[in-house]
Coordinates of C-alpha atoms and ligand atoms in Angstrom, one line a residue:
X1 CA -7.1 -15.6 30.8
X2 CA -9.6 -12.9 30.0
X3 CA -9.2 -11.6 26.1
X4 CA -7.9 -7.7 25.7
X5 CA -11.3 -5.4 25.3
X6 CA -11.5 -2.7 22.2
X7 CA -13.8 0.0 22.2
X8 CA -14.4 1.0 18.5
X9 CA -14.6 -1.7 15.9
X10 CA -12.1 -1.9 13.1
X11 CA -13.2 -2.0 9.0
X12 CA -12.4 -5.3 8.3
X13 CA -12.5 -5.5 4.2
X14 CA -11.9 -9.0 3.2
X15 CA -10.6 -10.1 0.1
X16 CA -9.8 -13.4 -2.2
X17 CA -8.1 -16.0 -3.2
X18 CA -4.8 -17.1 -1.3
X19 CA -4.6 -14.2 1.1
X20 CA -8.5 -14.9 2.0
X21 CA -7.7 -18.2 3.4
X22 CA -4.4 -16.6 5.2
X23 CA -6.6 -14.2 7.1
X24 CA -9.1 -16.0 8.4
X25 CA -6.1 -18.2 9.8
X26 CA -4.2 -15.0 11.2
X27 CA -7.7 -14.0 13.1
X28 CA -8.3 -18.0 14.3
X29 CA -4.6 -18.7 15.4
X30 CA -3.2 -15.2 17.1
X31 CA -5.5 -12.8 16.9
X32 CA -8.8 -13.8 18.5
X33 CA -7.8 -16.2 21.5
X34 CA -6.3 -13.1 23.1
X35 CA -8.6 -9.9 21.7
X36 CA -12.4 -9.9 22.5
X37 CA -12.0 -8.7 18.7
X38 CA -14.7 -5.6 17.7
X39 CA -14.8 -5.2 13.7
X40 CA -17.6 -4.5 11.3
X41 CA -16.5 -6.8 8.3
X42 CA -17.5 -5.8 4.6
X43 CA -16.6 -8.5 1.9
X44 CA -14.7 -7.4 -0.4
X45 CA -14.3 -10.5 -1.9
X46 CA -14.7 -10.6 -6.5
X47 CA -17.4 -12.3 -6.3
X48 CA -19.5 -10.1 -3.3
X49 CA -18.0 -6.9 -5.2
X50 CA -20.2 -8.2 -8.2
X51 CA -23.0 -9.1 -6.3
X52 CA -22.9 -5.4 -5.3
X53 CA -22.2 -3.9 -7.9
X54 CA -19.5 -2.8 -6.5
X55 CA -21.3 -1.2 -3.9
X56 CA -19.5 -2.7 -0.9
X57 CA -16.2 -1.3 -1.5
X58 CA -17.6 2.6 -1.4
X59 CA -19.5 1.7 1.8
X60 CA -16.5 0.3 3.6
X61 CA -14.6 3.4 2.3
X62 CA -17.7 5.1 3.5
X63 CA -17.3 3.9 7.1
X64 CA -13.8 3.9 7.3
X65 CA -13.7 7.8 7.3
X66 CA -16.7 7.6 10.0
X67 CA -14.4 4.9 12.1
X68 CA -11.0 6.2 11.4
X69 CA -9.3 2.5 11.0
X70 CA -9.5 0.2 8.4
X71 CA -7.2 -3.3 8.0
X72 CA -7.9 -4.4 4.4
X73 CA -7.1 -8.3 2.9
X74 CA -5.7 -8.6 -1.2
X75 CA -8.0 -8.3 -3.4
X76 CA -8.2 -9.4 -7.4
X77 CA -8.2 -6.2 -9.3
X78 CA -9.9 -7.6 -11.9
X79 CA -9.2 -8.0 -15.9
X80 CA -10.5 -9.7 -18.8
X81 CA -9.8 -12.8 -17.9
X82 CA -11.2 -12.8 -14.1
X83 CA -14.2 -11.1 -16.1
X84 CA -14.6 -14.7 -17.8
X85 CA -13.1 -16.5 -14.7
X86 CA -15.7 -15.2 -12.3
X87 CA -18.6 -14.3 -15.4
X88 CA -18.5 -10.9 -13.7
X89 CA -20.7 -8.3 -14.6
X90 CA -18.1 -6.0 -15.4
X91 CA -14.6 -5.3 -15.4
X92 CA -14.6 -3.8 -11.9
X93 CA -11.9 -1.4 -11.0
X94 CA -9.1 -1.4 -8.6
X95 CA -11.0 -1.8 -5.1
X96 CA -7.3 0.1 -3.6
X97 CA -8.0 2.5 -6.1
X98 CA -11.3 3.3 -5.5
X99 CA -11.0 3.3 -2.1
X100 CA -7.2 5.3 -2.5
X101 CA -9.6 7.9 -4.5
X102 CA -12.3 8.2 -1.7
X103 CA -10.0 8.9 1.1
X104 CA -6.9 11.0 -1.2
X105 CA -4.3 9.4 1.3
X106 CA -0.7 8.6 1.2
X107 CA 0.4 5.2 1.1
X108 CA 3.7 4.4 3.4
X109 CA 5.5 1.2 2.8
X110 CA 8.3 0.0 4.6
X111 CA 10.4 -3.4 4.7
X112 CA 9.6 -5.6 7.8
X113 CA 13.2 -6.3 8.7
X114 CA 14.6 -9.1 10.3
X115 CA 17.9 -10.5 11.5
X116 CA 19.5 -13.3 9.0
X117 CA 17.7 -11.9 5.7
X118 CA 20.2 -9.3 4.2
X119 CA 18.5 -6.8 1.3
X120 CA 20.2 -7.8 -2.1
X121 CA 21.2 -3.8 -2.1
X122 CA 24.7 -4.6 0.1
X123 CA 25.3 -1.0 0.9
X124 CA 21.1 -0.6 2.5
X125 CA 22.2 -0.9 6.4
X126 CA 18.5 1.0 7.6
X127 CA 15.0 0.7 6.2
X128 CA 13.6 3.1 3.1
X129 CA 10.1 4.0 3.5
X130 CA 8.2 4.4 -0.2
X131 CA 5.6 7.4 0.6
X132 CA 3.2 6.6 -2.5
X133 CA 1.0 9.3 -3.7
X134 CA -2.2 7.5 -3.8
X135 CA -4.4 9.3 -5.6
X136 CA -5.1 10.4 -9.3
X137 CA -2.5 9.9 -12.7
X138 CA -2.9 6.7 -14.3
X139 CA -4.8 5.3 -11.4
X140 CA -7.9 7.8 -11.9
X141 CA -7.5 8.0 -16.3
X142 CA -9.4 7.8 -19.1
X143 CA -8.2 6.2 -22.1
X144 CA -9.5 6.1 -25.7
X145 CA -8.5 3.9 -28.6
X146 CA -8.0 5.7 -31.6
X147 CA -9.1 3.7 -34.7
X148 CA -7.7 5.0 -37.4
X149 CA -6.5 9.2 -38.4
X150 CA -8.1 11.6 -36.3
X151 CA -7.2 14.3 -34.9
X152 CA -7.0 14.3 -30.6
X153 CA -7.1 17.2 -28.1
X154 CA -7.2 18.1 -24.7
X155 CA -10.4 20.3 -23.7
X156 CA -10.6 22.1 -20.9
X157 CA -14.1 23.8 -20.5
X158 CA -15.0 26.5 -17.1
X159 CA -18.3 27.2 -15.8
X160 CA -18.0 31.0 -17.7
X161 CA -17.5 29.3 -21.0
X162 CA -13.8 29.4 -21.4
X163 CA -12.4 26.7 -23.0
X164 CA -8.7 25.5 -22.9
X165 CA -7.4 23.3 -26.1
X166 CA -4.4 21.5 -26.6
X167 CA -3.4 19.1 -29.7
X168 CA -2.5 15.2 -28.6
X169 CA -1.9 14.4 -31.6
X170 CA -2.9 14.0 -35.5
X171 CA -3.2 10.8 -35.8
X172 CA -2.6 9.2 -39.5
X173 CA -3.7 5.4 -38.5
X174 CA -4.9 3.6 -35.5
X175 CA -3.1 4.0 -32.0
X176 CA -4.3 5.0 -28.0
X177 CA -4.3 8.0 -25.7
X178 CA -5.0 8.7 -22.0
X179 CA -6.2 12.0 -20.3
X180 CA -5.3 11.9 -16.2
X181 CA -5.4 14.6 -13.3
X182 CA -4.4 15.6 -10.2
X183 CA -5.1 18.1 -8.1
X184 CA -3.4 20.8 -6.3
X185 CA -5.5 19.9 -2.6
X186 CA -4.4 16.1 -3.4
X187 CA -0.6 17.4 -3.7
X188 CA -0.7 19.3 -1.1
X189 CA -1.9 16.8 1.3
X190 CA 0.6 14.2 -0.4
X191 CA 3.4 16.8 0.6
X192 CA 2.7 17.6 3.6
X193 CA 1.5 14.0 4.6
X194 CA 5.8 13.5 3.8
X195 CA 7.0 16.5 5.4
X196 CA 5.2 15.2 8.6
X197 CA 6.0 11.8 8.2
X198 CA 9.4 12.5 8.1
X199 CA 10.0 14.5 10.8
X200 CA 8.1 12.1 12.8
X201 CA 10.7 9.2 12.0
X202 CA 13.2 11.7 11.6
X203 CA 14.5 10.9 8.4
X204 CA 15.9 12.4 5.1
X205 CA 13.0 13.1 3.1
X206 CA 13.2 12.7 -1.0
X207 CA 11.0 13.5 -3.8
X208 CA 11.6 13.0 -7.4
X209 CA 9.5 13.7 -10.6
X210 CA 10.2 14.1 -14.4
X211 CA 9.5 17.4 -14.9
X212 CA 12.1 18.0 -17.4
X213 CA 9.8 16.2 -19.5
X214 CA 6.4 17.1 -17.8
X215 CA 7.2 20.7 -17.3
X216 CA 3.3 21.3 -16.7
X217 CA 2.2 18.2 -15.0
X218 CA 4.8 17.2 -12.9
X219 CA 6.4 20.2 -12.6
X220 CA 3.6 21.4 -10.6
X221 CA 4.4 18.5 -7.7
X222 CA 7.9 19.8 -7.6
X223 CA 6.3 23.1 -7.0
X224 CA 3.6 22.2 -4.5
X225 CA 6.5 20.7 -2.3
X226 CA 8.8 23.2 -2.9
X227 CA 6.4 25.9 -1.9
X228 CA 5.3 24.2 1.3
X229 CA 8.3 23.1 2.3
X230 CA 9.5 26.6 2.4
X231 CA 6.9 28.1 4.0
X232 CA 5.9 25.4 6.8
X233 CA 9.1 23.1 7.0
X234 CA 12.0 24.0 6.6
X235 CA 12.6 25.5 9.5
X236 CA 11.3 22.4 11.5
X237 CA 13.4 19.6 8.9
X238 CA 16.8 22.3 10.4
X239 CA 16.2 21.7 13.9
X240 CA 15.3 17.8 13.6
X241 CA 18.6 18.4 11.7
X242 CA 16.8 15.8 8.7
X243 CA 16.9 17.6 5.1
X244 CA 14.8 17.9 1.9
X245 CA 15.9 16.9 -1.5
X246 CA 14.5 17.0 -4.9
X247 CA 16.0 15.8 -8.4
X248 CA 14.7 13.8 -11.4
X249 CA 13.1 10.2 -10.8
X250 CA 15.7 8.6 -12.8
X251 CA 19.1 10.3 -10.9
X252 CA 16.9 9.4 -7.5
X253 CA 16.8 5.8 -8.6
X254 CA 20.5 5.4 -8.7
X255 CA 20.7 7.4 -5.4
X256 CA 18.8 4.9 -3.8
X257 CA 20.9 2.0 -5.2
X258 CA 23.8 3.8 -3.2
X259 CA 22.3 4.7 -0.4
X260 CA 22.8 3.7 3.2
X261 CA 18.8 3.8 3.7
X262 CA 17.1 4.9 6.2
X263 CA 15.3 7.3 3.9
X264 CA 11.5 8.6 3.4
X265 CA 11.3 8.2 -0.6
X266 CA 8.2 10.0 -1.7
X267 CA 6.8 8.8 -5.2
X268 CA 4.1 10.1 -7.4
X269 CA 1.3 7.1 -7.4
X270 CA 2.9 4.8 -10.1
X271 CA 6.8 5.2 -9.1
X272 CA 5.3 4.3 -5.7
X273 CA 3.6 1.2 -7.4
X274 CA 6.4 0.1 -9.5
X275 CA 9.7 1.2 -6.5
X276 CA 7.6 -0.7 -3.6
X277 CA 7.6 -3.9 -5.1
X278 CA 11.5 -3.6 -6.2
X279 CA 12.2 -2.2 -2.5
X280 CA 10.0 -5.3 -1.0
X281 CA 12.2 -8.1 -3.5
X282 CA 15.6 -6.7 -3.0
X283 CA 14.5 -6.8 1.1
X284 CA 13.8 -10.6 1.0
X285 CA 10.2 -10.8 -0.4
X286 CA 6.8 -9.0 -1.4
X287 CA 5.2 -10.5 1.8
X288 CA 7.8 -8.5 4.1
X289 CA 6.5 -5.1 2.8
X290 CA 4.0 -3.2 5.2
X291 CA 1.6 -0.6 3.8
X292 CA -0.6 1.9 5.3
X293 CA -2.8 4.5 3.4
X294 CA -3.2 7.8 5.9
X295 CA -5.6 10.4 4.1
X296 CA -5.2 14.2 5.3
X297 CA -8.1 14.3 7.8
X298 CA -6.4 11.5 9.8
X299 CA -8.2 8.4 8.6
X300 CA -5.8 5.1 8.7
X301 CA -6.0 1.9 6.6
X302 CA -3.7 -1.3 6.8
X303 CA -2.8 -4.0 4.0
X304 CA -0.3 -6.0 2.7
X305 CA 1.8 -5.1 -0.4
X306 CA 1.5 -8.2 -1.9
X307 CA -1.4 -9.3 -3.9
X308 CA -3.6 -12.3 -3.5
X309 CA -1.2 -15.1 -4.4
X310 CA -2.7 -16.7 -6.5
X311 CA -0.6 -19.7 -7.7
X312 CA -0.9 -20.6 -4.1
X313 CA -4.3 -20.2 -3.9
X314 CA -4.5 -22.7 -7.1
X315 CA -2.6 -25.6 -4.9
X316 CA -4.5 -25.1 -2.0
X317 CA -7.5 -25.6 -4.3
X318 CA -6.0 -28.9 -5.0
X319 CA -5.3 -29.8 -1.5
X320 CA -1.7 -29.0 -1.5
X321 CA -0.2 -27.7 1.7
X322 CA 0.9 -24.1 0.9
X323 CA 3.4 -22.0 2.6
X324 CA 2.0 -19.0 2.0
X325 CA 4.0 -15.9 4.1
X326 CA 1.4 -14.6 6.5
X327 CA 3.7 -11.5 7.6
X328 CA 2.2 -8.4 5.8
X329 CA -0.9 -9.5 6.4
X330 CA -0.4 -9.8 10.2
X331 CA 1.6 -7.0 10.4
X332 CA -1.9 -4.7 8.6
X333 CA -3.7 -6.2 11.6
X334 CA -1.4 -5.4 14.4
X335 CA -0.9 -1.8 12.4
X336 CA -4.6 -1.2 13.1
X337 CA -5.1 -2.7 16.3
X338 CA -2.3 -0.3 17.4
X339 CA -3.6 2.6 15.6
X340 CA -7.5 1.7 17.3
X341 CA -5.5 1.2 21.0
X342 CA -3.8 4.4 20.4
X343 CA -7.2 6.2 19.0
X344 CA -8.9 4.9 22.1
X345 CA -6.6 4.8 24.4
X346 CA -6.3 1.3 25.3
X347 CA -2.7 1.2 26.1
X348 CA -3.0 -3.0 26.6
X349 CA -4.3 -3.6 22.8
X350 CA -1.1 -1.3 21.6
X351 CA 1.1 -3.8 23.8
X352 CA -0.4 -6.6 22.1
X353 CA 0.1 -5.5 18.7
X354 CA 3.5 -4.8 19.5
X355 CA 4.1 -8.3 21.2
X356 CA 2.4 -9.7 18.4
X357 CA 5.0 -8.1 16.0
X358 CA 7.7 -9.1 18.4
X359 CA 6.7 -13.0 18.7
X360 CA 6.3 -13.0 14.8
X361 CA 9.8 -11.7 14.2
X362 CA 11.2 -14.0 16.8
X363 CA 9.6 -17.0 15.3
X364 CA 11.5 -16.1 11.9
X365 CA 14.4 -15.5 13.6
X366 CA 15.0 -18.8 15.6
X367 CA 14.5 -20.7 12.2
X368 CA 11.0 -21.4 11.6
X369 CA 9.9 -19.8 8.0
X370 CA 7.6 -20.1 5.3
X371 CA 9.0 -21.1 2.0
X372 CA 9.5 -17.5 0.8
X373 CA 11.9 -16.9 3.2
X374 CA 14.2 -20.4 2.4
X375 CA 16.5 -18.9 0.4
X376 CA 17.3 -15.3 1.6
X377 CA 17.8 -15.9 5.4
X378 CA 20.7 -17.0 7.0
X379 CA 19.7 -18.9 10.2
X380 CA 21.7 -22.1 12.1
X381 CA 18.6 -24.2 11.3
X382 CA 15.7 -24.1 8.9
X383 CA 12.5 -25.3 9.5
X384 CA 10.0 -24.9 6.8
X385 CA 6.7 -25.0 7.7
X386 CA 3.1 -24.3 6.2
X387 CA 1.0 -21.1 6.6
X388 CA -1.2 -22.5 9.2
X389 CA 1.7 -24.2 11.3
X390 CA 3.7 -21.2 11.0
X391 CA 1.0 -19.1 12.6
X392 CA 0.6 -21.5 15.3
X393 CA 4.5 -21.3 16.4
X394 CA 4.0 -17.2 16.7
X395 CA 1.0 -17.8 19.0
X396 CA 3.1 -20.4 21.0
X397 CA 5.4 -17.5 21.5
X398 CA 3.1 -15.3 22.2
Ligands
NAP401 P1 1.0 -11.5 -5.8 O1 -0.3 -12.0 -5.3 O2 1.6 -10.5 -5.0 O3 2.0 -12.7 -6.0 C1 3.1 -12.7 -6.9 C2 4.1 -13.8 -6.4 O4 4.8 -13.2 -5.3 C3 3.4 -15.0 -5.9 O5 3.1 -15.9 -6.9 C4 4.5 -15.5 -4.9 O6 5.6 -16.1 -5.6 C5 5.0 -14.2 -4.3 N1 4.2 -13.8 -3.1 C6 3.5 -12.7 -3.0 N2 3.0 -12.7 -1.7 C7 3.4 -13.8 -1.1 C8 3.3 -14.3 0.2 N3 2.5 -13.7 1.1 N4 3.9 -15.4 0.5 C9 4.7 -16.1 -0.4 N5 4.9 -15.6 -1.6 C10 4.3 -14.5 -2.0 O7 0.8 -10.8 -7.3 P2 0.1 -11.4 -8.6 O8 0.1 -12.9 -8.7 O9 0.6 -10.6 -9.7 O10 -1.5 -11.0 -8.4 C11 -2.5 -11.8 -7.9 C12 -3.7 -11.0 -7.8 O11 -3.6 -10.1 -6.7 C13 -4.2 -10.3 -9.0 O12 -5.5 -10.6 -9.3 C14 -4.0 -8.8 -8.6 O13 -5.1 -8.1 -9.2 C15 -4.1 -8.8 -7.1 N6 -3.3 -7.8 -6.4 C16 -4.0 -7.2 -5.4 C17 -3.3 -6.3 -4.6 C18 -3.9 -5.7 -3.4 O14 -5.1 -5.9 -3.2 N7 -3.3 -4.8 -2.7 C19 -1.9 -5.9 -5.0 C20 -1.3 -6.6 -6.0 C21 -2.1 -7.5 -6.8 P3 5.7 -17.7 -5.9 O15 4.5 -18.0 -6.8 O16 7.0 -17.8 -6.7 O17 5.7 -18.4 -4.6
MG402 MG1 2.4 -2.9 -7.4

């Protein structure tokens, strides 16, 4: 059989731990025995990222925007205890936020659904897509520890001298603040990255902040939408008959508890960080949850939700078997693959990706799962399996 040809090679960012071991397995077992596979790979593993200085992560950024499609593995965001676990350097920041920051994208995460696992949410009969604002807030801060009574401000200083203050607070003993941003070109593109998206899957689009409480800050996102959806939108949203709605992030929250689905929920950064994991858990589990970031200019980049699964990665370390869910994962390959075929018109690498989805969901669905997946689905027979075995009964499908 002669292997499906690609033009222009993908990013491939690796990453660590569990999910590092997981996708060299996807690329062995389904991927390369039927794609004459074309990637320029950039390690993105802790311990290359220190070795770099962190320098690896901005180049693959870097080429990503030159290539257009990126598939990225986990990777450990580290903290203090990596710092001593790996005797980094530094405490290097979020890789996803740095590279989030470089391209100003939107992150769209949606539930891979399959028949037998029924979300915990009863009334949920069609998919909710999280649209996560990925750039700025918390993600892009700077904090400060206060160490005893001061006094803290905000100071806001323009090339002509100006200068905008604002009290934080008088402090009368020790405590923290935080300074973040955004911008009104990052909103912009987050809104109408939404309005787009929506109207491309044709589906009610909502958007929810606290500006009652924010009434500069987030007020300005419920602006930004409102403006743009009124001037380039609305009158497309009537005739794809889908609609707009806006209201606080709590009152959205029990919405979506209600809701039938089959909604685009769009989140400032952190909701998005927080909602995607509670959408991925009440849908089965955290490696069922797709996640693309698409930045304005058109650039795509596929991962997982999940993290690096670490307490896995621990057994296997120990020789365990571990049956580790490989589905996000594959699905951030066959989400690029099918983006690439599409860029390059390779209408045979598209069908792949999409058989590739196919055989994976079948495999699930005729009883052969990874442990994750024991409890929530409802199937005749079970048959557990490890990651690697798993893997190999979707490439028997395929
Ligand atoms: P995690 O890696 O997502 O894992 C949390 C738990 O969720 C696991 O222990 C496991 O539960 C379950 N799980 C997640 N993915 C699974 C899969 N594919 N198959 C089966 N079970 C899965 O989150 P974490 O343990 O909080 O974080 C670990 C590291 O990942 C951290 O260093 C963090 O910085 C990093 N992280 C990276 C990203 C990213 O790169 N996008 C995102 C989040 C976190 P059981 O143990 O009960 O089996
Ligand atoms: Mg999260």
């Amino acid at each position: 059989m002669s292997k499906i040809q690609m033009k222009t090679p993908l990013v491939e960012m690796d990453g660590d731990e569990m999910t590092r071991i997981v996708w060299q397995q996807i690329k062995d077992i389904v991927i390369t025995p039927f794609v004459d596979l074309k990637t320029e790979y950039f390690d993105l593993g802790l311990v290359n990222r220190d070795a770099t200085n962190d320098q690896v992560t901005i180049d693959s950024a870097n080429r990503t925007k030159e290539l257009g499609v990126a598939v990225k593995c986990a990777t450990i965001t580290p903290n203090a205890q990596r710092v001593e676990e790996y005797n980094l350097k530094q405490m290097w920041k979020s890789p996803n936020g740095t590279i989030r920051a470089m391209l100003d994208g939107t992150v769209f995460r949606a539930p891979i659904l399959v028949n037998g696992i029924k979300p915990f949410v009863s009334c949920w009969k069609k998919p909710i897509t999280i649209a996560r604002h990925a750039y700025g807030d918390v993600y892009k801060n700077s904090e400060l520890r206060v160490d005893g009574a001061a006094k803290a401000e905000l100071v806001v200083t323009y090339p002509d001298g100006r200068v905008d203050r604002k009290v934080i607070q008088e402090f009368d003993g020790a405590g923290v603040i935080q300074g973040m941003h955004n911008t009104d070109k990052s909103i912009e593109a987050f809104a109408r990255a939404c309005f787009t998206y929506a109207l491309d899957i044709k589906q009610d689009l909502w958007f929810a902040t606290k500006d009652t409480i924010s009434k500069t800050y987030d007020h300005r996102f419920k602006d930004i939408f409102a403006e743009i959806y009124e001037a380039e939108f609305k009158s497309k949203f009537e005739a794809a008959g889908i609609e707009y709605f806006y209201t606080l992030i709590d009152d959205v929250v029990a919405r979506i508890m209600r809701s039938e689905g089959g909604i685009l929920w769009a989140c400032k950064n952190y909701d998005g960080d927080v909602m995607s994991d509670m959408l991925a858990s009440a849908c089965g589990s955290l490696a069922m949850m797709t996640s693309v970031l698409v930045s304005p200019s058109g650039v795509y980049e596929y991962e997982a939700a999940h993290g690096t699964v670490t307490r896995h990665y621990y057994k296997y370390l120990k020789g365990e078997s571990t049956s580790t869910n490989p589905m996000a994962t594959l699905f951030a390959w066959t989400g690029a693959l099918r983006k690439r075929g599409q860029m390059d018109e390779l209408p045979d690498l598209v069908d792949f990706a999409d058989r590739l989805e196919k055989a994976s969901i079948d495999t699930i669905e005729s009883g052969t799962i990874t442990g994750d997946l024991k409890n929530l689905i409802n199937v005749p027979e079970k048959n557990v399996v490890n990651t690697e075995d798993f893997l190999k009964a979707i490439a028997a499908k395929l």
